[in-house]
Short mmCIF file of C-alpha atoms in Angstrom, two decimals:
data_model
loop_
_atom_site.label_atom_id
_atom_site.label_comp_id
_atom_site.label_asym_id
_atom_site.label_seq_id
_atom_site.Cartn_x
_atom_site.Cartn_y
_atom_site.Cartn_z
CA MET A 1426 -7.30 27.52 -6.56
CA SER A 1427 -9.96 29.41 -4.70
CA ASP A 1428 -10.12 28.92 -0.96
CA THR A 1429 -13.29 26.97 -1.21
CA ASN A 1430 -14.10 24.26 -3.66
CA SER A 1431 -17.80 24.87 -3.99
CA THR A 1432 -20.07 27.64 -5.15
CA GLY A 1433 -23.72 28.00 -4.24
CA GLY A 1434 -23.69 24.53 -2.75
CA LYS A 1435 -22.33 22.96 -5.92
CA THR A 1436 -18.92 21.34 -6.01
CA VAL A 1437 -16.84 22.82 -8.77
CA LYS A 1438 -14.00 21.39 -10.77
CA THR A 1439 -10.88 23.51 -10.78
CA ALA A 1440 -7.96 23.22 -13.15
CA ILE A 1441 -4.55 23.22 -11.48
CA THR A 1442 -1.89 24.91 -13.55
CA PRO A 1443 1.45 25.52 -11.84
CA SER A 1444 3.09 28.52 -13.50
CA THR A 1445 6.39 26.66 -13.81
CA HIS A 1446 4.94 23.85 -15.87
CA THR A 1447 5.23 23.55 -19.62
CA ALA A 1448 1.93 23.97 -21.47
CA PRO A 1449 0.15 20.64 -21.97
CA PRO A 1450 0.41 19.37 -25.58
CA ALA A 1451 -3.40 19.39 -25.86
CA LYS A 1452 -6.51 20.75 -24.17
CA PHE A 1453 -6.07 19.07 -20.80
CA SER A 1454 -4.88 20.16 -17.36
CA HIS A 1455 -1.83 19.11 -15.38
CA GLY A 1456 -4.21 18.64 -12.48
CA VAL A 1457 -7.85 19.00 -11.53
CA ARG A 1458 -9.57 19.17 -8.19
CA LYS A 1459 -13.21 18.68 -7.37
CA GLY A 1460 -14.31 18.50 -3.76
CA ASN A 1461 -11.75 16.40 -1.93
CA ILE A 1462 -10.48 14.58 -5.01
CA LEU A 1463 -7.38 15.75 -6.84
CA GLN A 1464 -6.09 14.07 -9.96
CA VAL A 1465 -2.59 14.72 -11.26
CA ALA A 1466 -2.11 14.14 -14.99
CA GLY A 1467 0.80 12.09 -16.27
CA GLN A 1468 3.99 13.98 -15.48
CA VAL A 1469 7.35 13.48 -17.09
CA GLY A 1470 10.79 14.89 -16.30
CA PHE A 1471 10.40 18.22 -18.09
CA LEU A 1472 12.26 21.15 -16.55
CA PRO A 1473 10.31 24.30 -15.68
CA ALA A 1474 9.03 25.99 -18.82
CA VAL A 1475 11.20 28.54 -20.60
CA GLU A 1476 9.25 30.83 -22.90
CA GLY A 1477 9.86 30.16 -26.55
CA GLN A 1478 11.61 26.88 -25.83
CA ALA A 1479 10.24 23.37 -26.37
CA PRO A 1480 9.75 21.20 -23.25
CA THR A 1481 13.13 19.81 -22.23
CA PRO A 1482 13.79 16.80 -19.95
CA ALA A 1483 15.94 17.39 -16.87
CA GLY A 1484 18.52 15.05 -18.36
CA PRO A 1485 18.93 11.76 -20.17
CA THR A 1486 19.23 9.61 -17.04
CA LEU A 1487 16.52 7.81 -15.13
CA ARG A 1488 17.67 9.53 -11.95
CA GLU A 1489 17.40 13.06 -13.36
CA GLN A 1490 14.03 12.38 -14.94
CA THR A 1491 12.56 10.62 -11.91
CA LEU A 1492 13.47 13.41 -9.50
CA GLN A 1493 12.13 16.07 -11.87
CA THR A 1494 8.94 14.07 -12.36
CA PHE A 1495 8.44 13.89 -8.58
CA ALA A 1496 9.00 17.66 -8.38
CA ASN A 1497 6.40 18.19 -11.11
CA VAL A 1498 3.83 15.98 -9.38
CA LYS A 1499 4.50 17.69 -6.06
CA ALA A 1500 4.03 21.17 -7.55
CA ILE A 1501 0.58 20.18 -8.79
CA LEU A 1502 -0.40 18.64 -5.46
CA GLU A 1503 0.64 21.80 -3.64
CA GLU A 1504 -1.01 24.14 -6.14
CA GLY A 1505 -4.20 22.16 -5.47
CA GLY A 1506 -3.90 22.39 -1.71
CA ALA A 1507 -2.63 18.86 -1.19
CA SER A 1508 0.64 17.14 -0.35
CA TRP A 1509 2.27 13.74 -0.80
CA ASP A 1510 0.44 12.67 2.36
CA ASP A 1511 -2.85 12.89 0.49
CA VAL A 1512 -1.80 10.71 -2.40
CA MET A 1513 -3.68 7.41 -2.58
CA MET A 1514 -2.21 6.02 -5.79
CA MET A 1515 0.77 6.60 -8.00
CA ARG A 1516 1.04 5.04 -11.41
CA VAL A 1517 4.61 4.69 -12.57
CA TYR A 1518 5.26 4.04 -16.23
CA LEU A 1519 8.75 2.89 -17.13
CA THR A 1520 10.08 1.90 -20.52
CA ASP A 1521 12.46 -0.85 -19.40
CA THR A 1522 12.06 -3.57 -16.75
CA GLY A 1523 15.80 -3.15 -16.15
CA HIS A 1524 15.04 0.25 -14.58
CA PHE A 1525 12.81 -1.07 -11.80
CA ALA A 1526 15.44 -1.53 -9.08
CA GLU A 1527 17.09 1.83 -9.76
CA MET A 1528 13.74 3.64 -9.81
CA ASN A 1529 12.80 2.04 -6.47
CA ALA A 1530 16.06 3.20 -4.91
CA ILE A 1531 15.52 6.77 -6.15
CA TYR A 1532 11.88 6.60 -5.05
CA ASN A 1533 12.74 5.39 -1.53
CA ALA A 1534 15.45 8.02 -1.03
CA TYR A 1535 13.14 10.77 -2.31
CA PHE A 1536 10.27 9.93 0.02
CA GLU A 1537 12.65 9.60 2.94
CA GLU A 1538 13.96 13.09 2.19
CA GLN A 1539 10.36 14.31 2.03
CA GLY A 1540 9.99 13.15 5.62
CA LEU A 1541 7.13 10.75 5.01
CA LYS A 1542 6.90 8.38 7.93
CA GLU A 1543 4.75 5.87 6.10
CA ALA A 1544 4.63 4.48 2.62
CA PRO A 1545 3.01 7.32 0.75
CA ALA A 1546 0.43 5.46 -1.32
CA ALA A 1547 -0.50 2.43 -3.32
CA ARG A 1548 1.44 2.09 -6.56
CA THR A 1549 1.35 0.27 -9.85
CA THR A 1550 4.39 0.06 -12.13
CA VAL A 1551 4.11 -1.15 -15.70
CA TYR A 1552 6.37 -1.00 -18.75
CA VAL A 1553 5.09 0.91 -21.75
CA GLY A 1554 6.25 3.00 -24.65
CA LEU A 1555 6.89 6.69 -24.07
CA PRO A 1556 7.93 9.46 -26.47
CA ARG A 1557 11.61 9.22 -27.45
CA GLY A 1558 14.02 10.34 -24.72
CA LEU A 1559 11.53 9.92 -21.86
CA LEU A 1560 12.18 7.09 -19.42
CA ILE A 1561 9.47 7.63 -16.81
CA GLU A 1562 5.97 9.03 -16.44
CA ILE A 1563 3.97 9.24 -13.20
CA ASP A 1564 0.40 10.23 -12.42
CA ALA A 1565 -1.32 10.39 -9.06
CA LEU A 1566 -4.72 10.35 -7.40
CA ALA A 1567 -5.07 12.23 -4.13
CA VAL A 1568 -7.92 12.40 -1.64
CA LEU A 1569 -7.78 15.43 0.64
CA SER A 1570 -8.81 15.32 4.28
CA MET B 520 -7.42 -0.91 9.98
CA SER B 521 -8.99 0.91 12.85
CA ASP B 522 -12.74 0.69 13.22
CA THR B 523 -13.21 4.25 12.22
CA ASN B 524 -11.53 6.06 9.41
CA SER B 525 -11.35 9.51 10.94
CA THR B 526 -9.80 11.11 13.96
CA GLY B 527 -10.88 14.40 15.48
CA GLY B 528 -13.12 15.06 12.49
CA LYS B 529 -10.26 14.61 10.04
CA THR B 530 -10.26 11.77 7.55
CA VAL B 531 -7.09 9.75 7.83
CA LYS B 532 -5.26 7.64 5.31
CA THR B 533 -4.56 4.10 6.44
CA ALA B 534 -2.13 1.67 4.90
CA ILE B 535 -3.52 -1.80 4.27
CA THR B 536 -0.94 -4.52 4.74
CA PRO B 537 -2.25 -8.09 4.72
CA SER B 538 0.11 -10.23 6.75
CA THR B 539 0.25 -12.87 4.04
CA HIS B 540 1.55 -10.48 1.39
CA THR B 541 5.16 -10.22 0.31
CA ALA B 542 6.81 -6.93 1.27
CA PRO B 543 6.46 -4.30 -1.47
CA PRO B 544 9.71 -3.78 -3.42
CA ALA B 545 9.73 -0.10 -2.40
CA LYS B 546 8.15 2.31 0.07
CA PHE B 547 4.56 1.90 -0.99
CA SER B 548 1.52 0.06 0.36
CA HIS B 549 -0.43 -2.84 -1.10
CA GLY B 550 -3.50 -0.80 -0.33
CA VAL B 551 -4.62 2.47 1.21
CA ARG B 552 -7.95 3.64 2.48
CA LYS B 553 -9.10 7.17 3.20
CA GLY B 554 -12.73 7.81 4.02
CA ASN B 555 -14.80 5.66 1.68
CA ILE B 556 -12.11 5.30 -0.98
CA LEU B 557 -9.86 2.26 -1.09
CA GLN B 558 -7.09 1.85 -3.62
CA VAL B 559 -5.45 -1.50 -4.24
CA ALA B 560 -1.89 -1.34 -5.62
CA GLY B 561 -0.92 -3.43 -8.61
CA GLN B 562 -1.03 -7.07 -7.57
CA VAL B 563 0.63 -9.97 -9.28
CA GLY B 564 0.42 -13.72 -8.77
CA PHE B 565 2.83 -13.99 -5.86
CA LEU B 566 2.12 -16.72 -3.33
CA PRO B 567 1.81 -15.78 0.35
CA ALA B 568 5.14 -14.59 1.71
CA VAL B 569 7.57 -17.12 3.16
CA GLU B 570 10.18 -15.57 5.43
CA GLY B 571 13.63 -15.51 3.94
CA GLN B 572 12.34 -16.43 0.48
CA ALA B 573 12.02 -14.14 -2.55
CA PRO B 574 8.48 -13.51 -3.85
CA THR B 575 7.41 -16.50 -5.91
CA PRO B 576 4.59 -16.64 -8.48
CA ALA B 577 1.86 -19.22 -7.95
CA GLY B 578 2.98 -20.91 -11.15
CA PRO B 579 4.07 -20.26 -14.70
CA THR B 580 0.58 -20.39 -16.24
CA LEU B 581 -1.87 -17.55 -16.80
CA ARG B 582 -4.51 -19.51 -14.90
CA GLU B 583 -2.39 -19.96 -11.77
CA GLN B 584 -1.22 -16.36 -11.77
CA THR B 585 -4.66 -14.88 -12.44
CA LEU B 586 -6.34 -16.78 -9.62
CA GLN B 587 -3.54 -15.89 -7.18
CA THR B 588 -3.73 -12.24 -8.28
CA PHE B 589 -7.47 -12.20 -7.59
CA ALA B 590 -6.81 -13.73 -4.15
CA ASN B 591 -4.22 -11.03 -3.44
CA VAL B 592 -6.56 -8.21 -4.48
CA LYS B 593 -9.38 -9.72 -2.43
CA ALA B 594 -7.20 -9.98 0.70
CA ILE B 595 -6.44 -6.26 0.48
CA LEU B 596 -10.08 -5.35 -0.06
CA GLU B 597 -11.11 -7.39 2.98
CA GLU B 598 -8.28 -6.09 5.16
CA GLY B 599 -9.57 -2.60 4.31
CA GLY B 600 -13.17 -3.43 5.16
CA ALA B 601 -14.36 -3.80 1.58
CA SER B 602 -15.31 -6.60 -0.80
CA TRP B 603 -15.50 -7.23 -4.54
CA ASP B 604 -18.94 -5.59 -4.43
CA ASP B 605 -17.30 -2.25 -3.66
CA VAL B 606 -14.87 -2.34 -6.57
CA MET B 607 -15.54 0.34 -9.18
CA MET B 608 -12.62 -0.31 -11.51
CA MET B 609 -10.14 -3.04 -12.21
CA ARG B 610 -7.13 -2.46 -14.41
CA VAL B 611 -5.85 -5.64 -15.94
CA TYR B 612 -2.37 -5.64 -17.42
CA LEU B 613 -1.51 -8.57 -19.65
CA THR B 614 1.67 -9.18 -21.60
CA ASP B 615 0.15 -10.88 -24.63
CA THR B 616 -3.05 -10.14 -26.58
CA GLY B 617 -3.28 -13.90 -27.11
CA HIS B 618 -4.13 -14.25 -23.38
CA PHE B 619 -7.28 -12.12 -23.48
CA ALA B 620 -9.84 -14.87 -24.13
CA GLU B 621 -8.34 -17.23 -21.56
CA MET B 622 -8.12 -14.48 -18.93
CA ASN B 623 -11.78 -13.58 -19.55
CA ALA B 624 -12.83 -17.20 -19.07
CA ILE B 625 -10.88 -17.45 -15.78
CA TYR B 626 -12.26 -14.06 -14.72
CA ASN B 627 -15.87 -15.02 -15.43
CA ALA B 628 -15.61 -18.34 -13.62
CA TYR B 629 -13.93 -16.68 -10.63
CA PHE B 630 -16.58 -14.01 -10.17
CA GLU B 631 -19.35 -16.57 -10.61
CA GLU B 632 -17.76 -18.63 -7.83
CA GLN B 633 -17.59 -15.45 -5.72
CA GLY B 634 -21.36 -15.27 -6.03
CA LEU B 635 -21.50 -11.83 -7.60
CA LYS B 636 -24.86 -11.36 -9.20
CA GLU B 637 -23.76 -8.43 -11.33
CA ALA B 638 -20.68 -7.49 -13.26
CA PRO B 639 -18.35 -6.46 -10.50
CA ALA B 640 -16.90 -3.25 -11.92
CA ALA B 641 -15.69 -1.32 -14.90
CA ARG B 642 -12.47 -2.70 -16.36
CA THR B 643 -9.67 -1.73 -18.69
CA THR B 644 -7.29 -4.30 -20.16
CA VAL B 645 -4.09 -3.27 -21.89
CA TYR B 646 -0.93 -5.09 -22.95
CA VAL B 647 2.31 -3.98 -21.37
CA GLY B 648 5.67 -5.27 -20.27
CA LEU B 649 5.95 -6.92 -16.85
CA PRO B 650 8.94 -8.31 -14.99
CA ARG B 651 10.10 -11.65 -16.42
CA GLY B 652 7.87 -14.59 -15.54
CA LEU B 653 4.81 -12.48 -14.69
CA LEU B 654 1.87 -12.67 -17.09
CA ILE B 655 -0.75 -10.53 -15.32
CA GLU B 656 -1.04 -7.59 -12.95
CA ILE B 657 -4.29 -6.14 -11.59
CA ASP B 658 -5.07 -3.06 -9.52
CA ALA B 659 -8.43 -1.88 -8.26
CA LEU B 660 -10.29 1.18 -7.03
CA ALA B 661 -13.10 0.61 -4.55
CA VAL B 662 -15.67 2.98 -3.12
CA LEU B 663 -17.23 1.78 0.13
CA SER B 664 -20.87 2.34 1.02
CA MET C 350 -29.81 4.45 -13.64
CA SER C 351 -32.34 5.06 -10.94
CA ASP C 352 -33.05 8.69 -10.06
CA THR C 353 -31.33 8.38 -6.75
CA ASN C 354 -28.07 6.68 -6.01
CA SER C 355 -28.80 5.46 -2.52
CA THR C 356 -31.29 3.19 -0.86
CA GLY C 357 -32.14 3.20 2.82
CA GLY C 358 -29.21 5.50 3.49
CA LYS C 359 -26.73 3.19 1.79
CA THR C 360 -24.93 4.26 -1.33
CA VAL C 361 -25.42 1.70 -4.07
CA LYS C 362 -23.30 0.81 -7.04
CA THR C 363 -25.09 0.91 -10.33
CA ALA C 364 -23.97 -0.61 -13.61
CA ILE C 365 -24.19 1.70 -16.60
CA THR C 366 -25.08 -0.12 -19.79
CA PRO C 367 -25.89 2.05 -22.79
CA SER C 368 -28.18 0.09 -25.09
CA THR C 369 -26.09 0.98 -28.13
CA HIS C 370 -22.91 -0.56 -26.74
CA THR C 371 -21.57 -3.93 -27.70
CA ALA C 372 -21.68 -6.50 -24.88
CA PRO C 373 -18.47 -6.51 -22.83
CA PRO C 374 -16.24 -9.52 -23.60
CA ALA C 375 -16.43 -10.61 -19.95
CA LYS C 376 -18.42 -10.03 -16.77
CA PHE C 377 -17.72 -6.32 -16.37
CA SER C 378 -19.65 -3.12 -17.00
CA HIS C 379 -19.01 -0.32 -19.46
CA GLY C 380 -19.50 2.02 -16.54
CA VAL C 381 -20.37 2.03 -12.87
CA ARG C 382 -21.57 4.75 -10.58
CA LYS C 383 -21.60 4.87 -6.81
CA GLY C 384 -22.48 8.07 -5.03
CA ASN C 385 -20.84 10.89 -6.93
CA ILE C 386 -18.14 8.75 -8.52
CA LEU C 387 -18.54 7.39 -12.03
CA GLN C 388 -15.97 5.16 -13.66
CA VAL C 389 -15.99 4.54 -17.40
CA ALA C 390 -14.36 1.27 -18.49
CA GLY C 391 -11.82 1.24 -21.30
CA GLN C 392 -13.64 2.17 -24.50
CA VAL C 393 -12.49 1.52 -28.02
CA GLY C 394 -13.80 2.63 -31.38
CA PHE C 395 -16.51 0.03 -31.78
CA LEU C 396 -19.62 1.10 -33.68
CA PRO C 397 -23.02 0.70 -32.00
CA ALA C 398 -23.85 -2.97 -31.55
CA VAL C 399 -25.64 -4.84 -34.32
CA GLU C 400 -27.33 -8.01 -33.15
CA GLY C 401 -25.62 -11.15 -34.32
CA GLN C 402 -22.55 -9.25 -35.50
CA ALA C 403 -19.14 -9.14 -33.82
CA PRO C 404 -17.98 -5.76 -32.50
CA THR C 405 -16.69 -3.69 -35.41
CA PRO C 406 -14.41 -0.64 -35.24
CA ALA C 407 -15.69 2.58 -36.83
CA GLY C 408 -12.84 2.34 -39.33
CA PRO C 409 -9.17 1.57 -39.67
CA THR C 410 -7.94 5.14 -39.12
CA LEU C 411 -6.97 6.82 -35.87
CA ARG C 412 -9.44 9.61 -36.62
CA GLU C 413 -12.41 7.31 -37.06
CA GLN C 414 -11.56 5.26 -34.00
CA THR C 415 -10.83 8.26 -31.76
CA LEU C 416 -14.10 9.99 -32.56
CA GLN C 417 -16.09 6.79 -32.03
CA THR C 418 -14.25 6.17 -28.75
CA PHE C 419 -15.17 9.66 -27.54
CA ALA C 420 -18.81 8.99 -28.51
CA ASN C 421 -18.73 5.73 -26.57
CA VAL C 422 -17.27 7.37 -23.45
CA LYS C 423 -19.80 10.20 -23.70
CA ALA C 424 -22.74 7.79 -23.96
CA ILE C 425 -21.68 6.12 -20.71
CA LEU C 426 -21.21 9.46 -18.93
CA GLU C 427 -24.68 10.57 -20.01
CA GLU C 428 -26.33 7.26 -19.17
CA GLY C 429 -24.83 7.72 -15.68
CA GLY C 430 -26.10 11.27 -15.28
CA ALA C 431 -22.76 12.95 -15.99
CA SER C 432 -21.12 14.88 -18.80
CA TRP C 433 -17.62 15.68 -20.05
CA ASP C 434 -17.61 18.53 -17.52
CA ASP C 435 -17.53 16.01 -14.68
CA VAL C 436 -14.55 14.08 -15.99
CA MET C 437 -11.47 14.35 -13.78
CA MET C 438 -9.14 12.01 -15.64
CA MET C 439 -8.88 10.44 -19.04
CA ARG C 440 -6.41 7.66 -19.75
CA VAL C 441 -5.51 7.45 -23.40
CA TYR C 442 -3.82 4.30 -24.64
CA LEU C 443 -2.21 4.52 -28.06
CA THR C 444 -0.25 1.87 -29.88
CA ASP C 445 2.24 4.15 -31.65
CA THR C 446 4.08 7.26 -30.42
CA GLY C 447 3.77 8.54 -33.99
CA HIS C 448 0.01 8.96 -33.38
CA PHE C 449 0.35 11.45 -30.51
CA ALA C 450 0.21 14.71 -32.52
CA GLU C 451 -2.72 13.55 -34.66
CA MET C 452 -4.65 12.29 -31.64
CA ASN C 453 -4.12 15.65 -29.89
CA ALA C 454 -5.43 17.53 -32.92
CA ILE C 455 -8.54 15.32 -33.07
CA TYR C 456 -8.95 15.62 -29.29
CA ASN C 457 -8.72 19.43 -29.32
CA ALA C 458 -11.17 19.80 -32.18
CA TYR C 459 -13.60 17.39 -30.52
CA PHE C 460 -13.67 19.19 -27.19
CA GLU C 461 -13.98 22.55 -28.92
CA GLU C 462 -17.03 21.21 -30.76
CA GLN C 463 -18.39 19.95 -27.43
CA GLY C 464 -18.32 23.57 -26.24
CA LEU C 465 -16.03 23.00 -23.28
CA LYS C 466 -14.58 26.31 -22.20
CA GLU C 467 -11.83 24.77 -20.15
CA ALA C 468 -9.54 21.82 -20.48
CA PRO C 469 -11.84 18.95 -19.64
CA ALA C 470 -9.66 16.94 -17.29
CA ALA C 471 -6.28 15.63 -16.40
CA ARG C 472 -4.93 13.10 -18.85
CA THR C 473 -2.26 10.44 -19.16
CA THR C 474 -1.22 9.03 -22.52
CA VAL C 475 0.91 5.91 -22.77
CA TYR C 476 1.78 3.49 -25.56
CA VAL C 477 0.70 -0.11 -25.12
CA GLY C 478 -0.40 -3.12 -27.06
CA LEU C 479 -4.07 -3.40 -28.05
CA PRO C 480 -5.97 -6.14 -29.85
CA ARG C 481 -5.23 -6.21 -33.58
CA GLY C 482 -6.88 -3.41 -35.56
CA LEU C 483 -7.45 -1.15 -32.56
CA LEU C 484 -5.37 2.03 -32.36
CA ILE C 485 -6.81 3.75 -29.31
CA GLU C 486 -8.51 2.97 -26.01
CA ILE C 487 -9.75 5.54 -23.48
CA ASP C 488 -11.16 5.24 -19.96
CA ALA C 489 -12.36 8.00 -17.67
CA LEU C 490 -13.03 8.82 -14.05
CA ALA C 491 -15.77 11.36 -13.32
CA VAL C 492 -16.82 13.04 -10.10
CA LEU C 493 -20.34 14.43 -10.19
CA SER C 494 -21.33 17.66 -8.48
#
C-alpha cells in the first residue's frame, strides 16, 4: 500500500497481498482498497504459504480453521491500513449448522482477546458447500475512517 | 445513533441495536453505520424479543417469515437513519428453489405497500442451509444520501 | 444513467437497466448506483432478452454460462459508467465444487482478454443451490473513481 490512496486527484484501487498468504487460485486479490473502502476476499484456514507446497489448512478442526481464518483476514486488513475496528460486515460460511454454536464461542473469545470493546461488525452466517476439508470461509467489508 | 456520524473530524462506526430485536447469538451487531454506509446483518423471521424467551420465528410459513424478516431489516435501517430507499443491495437466502416464486410475490406486494415507486435495490438470491425451522434470511447494504 | 449522480446537492440512487437484459423476476434492479458506489445484482448466464420468450441460458455448459454471466455483469457496469477496473468484489456462486478449477481457467482467460493488468478484485466463491439448469451466478460491488 502506498501512503496515499489517490493519484492526481483520482482514487486508485490497490491490491492487498500479504506476503504470508498462499497465492490465490485465480486472477484475484486477497484484498483490495479504494479510497476508504477495503474488501477482503473469502479467506479460509490456510497456513502461511510454504514455497513449493500446496495450500494447507491449519488443521482438520473447526477451531483450528476458524482461528487461522481470522488471522488471515486480519493480515489483509492490516496490510491495507485497517483493523478489525473498521470492519462493517463479516460473512461467515459454514458447512454444517451443527457448527454454529462452537463457531460463535470461538468467535467471541477471539474478539475478546483482540480487545474489541464493541461488537466488531454486522455478520451473516449461512451454510454452503466448500472444497473438501474446509469447514469455514469468511470475507469482510471494511470502511476506513 | 447520535445525530452526527463523526467526532473530531473522524468518521465513527456506530452499532445499530433496535430495542425490539433479539440479542445476536454472538458478539456482532444487527447493523452498523459509518459515514454514509449502513450494513444490516443477516436477519431472519424472529418476532420481537420477549425477555427470558428464546428467539421465536413469526411462524412456520415462508410468508410469515419473509414479512417478519422485512420488518426486522426495516427497523435496523430506520434506527440507523435510513430507509428502504437507501438500500443498494439485498441478499436473500432461501433453503428451497421451490420457494422462489412465492417469495417474489410476497416481496413485490410488500414493496408496493411500502410505496416504493422504483425497484428498491439490486438483489441476489441463492439457496443455502439455514438453522432448522428458518426458511429465509436477508441482509442489506445501504448508502445514505 | 444521468450524467451526474446528484441533484440539488443530494446523492441519488439510480437503477441500471441494460436494454438487452431479461426483466428481473421481481421488483429489483440489475444494478444500482449511488454516488461512487455501484452494485451489480446476481447475474446468471441468460442470453439477451427476446420479447415474448422466457429467459434462456447461453447453454448447458459451465463455459457458456460463465462467459455469458461475465458479459451480463460487464453490461451493467458499463451502463452505470464503470468498468471491470472499478470492481472491488465479485461473489461467485457455483453449484458443484468439481467446477472450481474449470471456472478459474475460464475466469483467468476472460480477464486476460479484457486486458486487465492486475487481478480485478477480491473474490469469494461458495457452493450453493441455484435454479435448475443454472451452474453459476455472479454479483459485484464496484467503487468508481
